[in-house]
Amino acid sequence: MGAVSIRITVNGETHELRVEPNRLLINVLREDLGLTGTKYGCGIGQCGGCTVLVDGKETLSCLTLAAAVDGSEITTIEGVAHRDGTLDPLQEAFLEQSAIQCGYCTPGMVIMGKALLQRNPSATERDIREHIRGNICRCTGYSSIVKAILSCAQASSPT
Ligand code: FES
Ligand code: FES
């Protein structure tokens, strides 16, 4: 099968690419664009390590064909921090709460947290646990990750 042309905007930068119809988004991000913050874990949609935002929606890039996101806006973990390198408040919260150990799950967790807080700025602990239940962390026991996301939810709630 021949390659197809796609145009995607990743972290605010537009790319015109030729991809094989069966090429996965995760491979385009990591190999073609060098955005290795998105992690390859299971490859079968069960760990959440490869989560990115596609048009604002959490998407498993290991299960998504690059050709299927032609015309989309994609945010990877590299696009979460500000352009001057300042970390996003949620990333700061992960550091403050020691929610990072090996770090392999962290990009997916941060992306999931960002998406949740955008939709529900006053998410509760239960909302957060429910939201990240498809993202596996083998190190932290999840409490510190939940606390990090919750601290941003509370910070953005009306007092
Ligand atoms: S690598 Fe995509 S869900 Fe595990
Ligand atoms: S910090 Fe190691 S998998 Fe989550």
Coordinates of N, CA and C in Angstrom, one line a residue, residues 17-100:
L17 N 3.3 15.3 6.4 CA 4.1 14.0 6.5 C 3.5 13.0 5.5
R18 N 4.4 12.1 5.0 CA 3.9 11.0 4.2 C 4.0 9.7 5.1
V19 N 2.9 9.0 5.3 CA 2.9 7.9 6.2 C 2.2 6.7 5.5
E20 N 2.7 5.5 5.9 CA 2.0 4.3 5.4 C 0.6 4.3 6.1
P21 N -0.4 3.7 5.4 CA -1.7 3.7 5.9 C -1.8 3.0 7.3
N22 N -0.9 2.0 7.5 CA -1.0 1.3 8.8 C -0.1 1.8 9.8
R23 N 0.5 3.0 9.6 CA 1.5 3.5 10.6 C 0.8 4.1 11.8
L24 N 1.3 3.8 12.9 CA 0.6 4.2 14.2 C 1.1 5.6 14.6
L25 N 0.1 6.3 15.2 CA 0.5 7.7 15.6 C 1.7 7.7 16.6
I26 N 1.7 6.7 17.5 CA 2.8 6.7 18.4 C 4.2 6.7 17.7
N27 N 4.3 5.9 16.6 CA 5.5 5.8 15.9 C 5.8 7.1 15.1
V28 N 4.8 7.7 14.6 CA 5.1 9.0 13.9 C 5.6 10.0 15.0
L29 N 4.9 10.1 16.1 CA 5.4 11.1 17.1 C 6.8 10.8 17.6
R30 N 7.1 9.5 17.9 CA 8.4 9.2 18.5 C 9.5 9.2 17.5
E31 N 9.2 8.5 16.3 CA 10.3 8.3 15.4 C 10.4 9.4 14.3
D32 N 9.3 9.9 13.8 CA 9.4 10.9 12.7 C 9.6 12.3 13.3
L33 N 8.9 12.5 14.4 CA 9.0 13.9 15.0 C 9.9 14.0 16.2
G34 N 10.4 12.8 16.7 CA 11.4 12.9 17.8 C 10.8 13.2 19.1
L35 N 9.5 13.1 19.3 CA 8.8 13.4 20.5 C 8.7 12.1 21.4
T36 N 9.8 11.8 22.0 CA 9.9 10.5 22.7 C 9.3 10.6 24.1
G37 N 8.7 11.7 24.5 CA 8.0 11.8 25.8 C 6.8 10.9 25.9
T38 N 6.2 10.7 24.8 CA 5.0 9.7 24.7 C 5.6 8.3 24.8
K39 N 5.2 7.5 25.7 CA 5.8 6.2 26.0 C 5.1 5.1 25.4
Y40 N 5.9 4.1 24.9 CA 5.4 2.9 24.4 C 5.5 1.9 25.5
G41 N 4.3 1.4 26.0 CA 4.3 0.4 27.1 C 3.8 -0.9 26.5
C42 N 2.5 -1.1 26.5 CA 2.0 -2.4 26.1 C 1.8 -2.6 24.6
G43 N 1.4 -1.5 24.0 CA 1.1 -1.5 22.5 C -0.2 -2.1 22.2
I44 N -1.0 -2.4 23.2 CA -2.4 -3.0 23.0 C -3.5 -2.2 23.7
G45 N -3.2 -1.0 24.1 CA -4.3 -0.2 24.7 C -4.6 -0.4 26.1
Q46 N -3.6 -1.0 26.9 CA -3.9 -1.4 28.2 C -3.1 -0.7 29.3
C47 N -2.2 0.2 28.9 CA -1.4 0.8 30.0 C -1.5 2.3 30.1
G48 N -1.9 3.0 29.0 CA -2.1 4.4 29.0 C -0.8 5.2 28.8
G49 N 0.3 4.6 28.7 CA 1.6 5.3 28.6 C 1.7 6.1 27.4
C50 N 0.9 5.8 26.4 CA 1.1 6.4 25.1 C 0.0 7.5 24.8
T51 N -0.7 7.9 25.9 CA -1.8 8.8 25.8 C -1.4 10.2 25.3
V52 N -2.1 10.7 24.3 CA -1.9 12.1 23.9 C -3.3 12.7 23.7
L53 N -3.3 14.0 23.5 CA -4.6 14.7 23.2 C -4.7 14.9 21.7
V54 N -5.8 14.4 21.2 CA -6.1 14.6 19.8 C -7.4 15.5 19.8
D55 N -7.2 16.7 19.3 CA -8.3 17.7 19.3 C -8.9 17.8 20.7
G56 N -8.0 17.8 21.7 CA -8.4 17.9 23.1 C -8.9 16.7 23.8
K57 N -9.0 15.6 23.1 CA -9.5 14.3 23.7 C -8.4 13.3 23.9
E58 N -8.4 12.7 25.1 CA -7.4 11.7 25.4 C -7.5 10.6 24.4
T59 N -6.3 10.2 23.9 CA -6.3 9.2 22.8 C -5.1 8.3 23.0
L60 N -5.3 7.0 22.8 CA -4.2 6.1 22.9 C -3.5 6.1 21.6
S61 N -2.3 6.6 21.6 CA -1.6 6.7 20.3 C -1.1 5.4 19.7
C62 N -1.1 4.3 20.6 CA -0.6 3.0 20.1 C -1.8 2.3 19.4
L63 N -3.0 2.8 19.5 CA -4.1 2.2 18.8 C -4.7 3.1 17.7
T64 N -4.0 4.2 17.4 CA -4.5 5.2 16.5 C -3.6 5.3 15.3
L65 N -4.3 5.1 14.1 CA -3.5 5.3 12.9 C -3.2 6.7 12.6
A66 N -2.0 7.0 12.2 CA -1.6 8.4 11.9 C -2.5 9.0 10.9
A67 N -2.9 8.2 9.9 CA -3.7 8.7 8.8 C -5.1 9.1 9.3
A68 N -5.5 8.5 10.4 CA -6.9 8.8 10.9 C -6.9 10.1 11.6
V69 N -5.8 10.7 11.9 CA -5.8 12.0 12.6 C -5.4 13.1 11.7
D70 N -5.4 12.9 10.4 CA -5.1 13.9 9.4 C -6.0 15.2 9.8
G71 N -5.3 16.3 9.8 CA -6.0 17.6 10.1 C -6.2 17.9 11.6
S72 N -5.7 17.0 12.4 CA -6.0 17.2 13.9 C -4.9 18.0 14.6
E73 N -5.3 18.5 15.7 CA -4.3 19.1 16.6 C -4.0 18.2 17.7
I74 N -2.7 17.9 17.9 CA -2.3 16.9 18.9 C -1.4 17.6 19.9
T75 N -1.6 17.2 21.2 CA -0.8 17.7 22.3 C -0.1 16.5 22.9
T76 N 1.2 16.5 23.0 CA 2.0 15.5 23.6 C 2.6 16.1 24.9
I77 N 3.2 15.3 25.7 CA 3.8 15.8 27.0 C 4.7 17.0 26.7
E78 N 5.4 17.0 25.6 CA 6.3 18.1 25.3 C 5.6 19.4 25.1
G79 N 4.3 19.3 24.8 CA 3.5 20.6 24.6 C 2.8 21.1 25.9
V80 N 3.0 20.4 27.0 CA 2.3 20.8 28.2 C 3.0 21.9 28.9
A81 N 4.3 21.9 29.0 CA 5.1 23.0 29.6 C 5.0 24.2 28.8
H82 N 5.2 25.4 29.4 CA 5.1 26.6 28.6 C 6.4 26.7 27.7
R83 N 6.2 27.6 26.7 CA 7.3 27.7 25.6 C 8.6 28.1 26.2
D84 N 8.6 28.9 27.3 CA 9.8 29.4 27.9 C 10.4 28.3 28.8
G85 N 9.8 27.1 28.8 CA 10.4 26.0 29.6 C 9.8 25.9 31.0
T86 N 9.0 26.9 31.4 CA 8.3 26.8 32.7 C 7.4 25.7 32.7
L87 N 7.4 24.9 33.8 CA 6.5 23.8 33.9 C 5.1 24.2 34.1
D88 N 4.1 23.4 33.6 CA 2.7 23.6 33.9 C 2.5 23.4 35.4
P89 N 1.5 24.0 36.0 CA 1.2 23.8 37.4 C 1.0 22.3 37.7
L90 N 0.4 21.6 36.8 CA 0.2 20.1 37.1 C 1.5 19.4 37.1
Q91 N 2.4 19.8 36.3 CA 3.8 19.1 36.3 C 4.5 19.5 37.6
E92 N 4.3 20.8 38.0 CA 4.9 21.2 39.3 C 4.3 20.4 40.5
A93 N 3.0 20.1 40.4 CA 2.3 19.4 41.4 C 2.9 17.9 41.5
F94 N 3.1 17.3 40.3 CA 3.7 16.0 40.3 C 5.0 16.0 41.0
L95 N 5.8 17.0 40.8 CA 7.1 17.1 41.5 C 6.9 17.3 43.0
E96 N 6.0 18.2 43.4 CA 5.8 18.5 44.8 C 5.3 17.3 45.6
Q97 N 4.4 16.5 44.9 CA 3.8 15.4 45.6 C 4.7 14.1 45.4
S98 N 5.8 14.2 44.8 CA 6.7 13.0 44.6 C 5.9 11.9 43.8
A99 N 5.2 12.4 42.8 CA 4.3 11.5 42.0 C 5.1 10.8 40.9
I100 N 6.4 11.0 40.8 CA 7.2 10.4 39.8 C 8.2 9.6 40.4

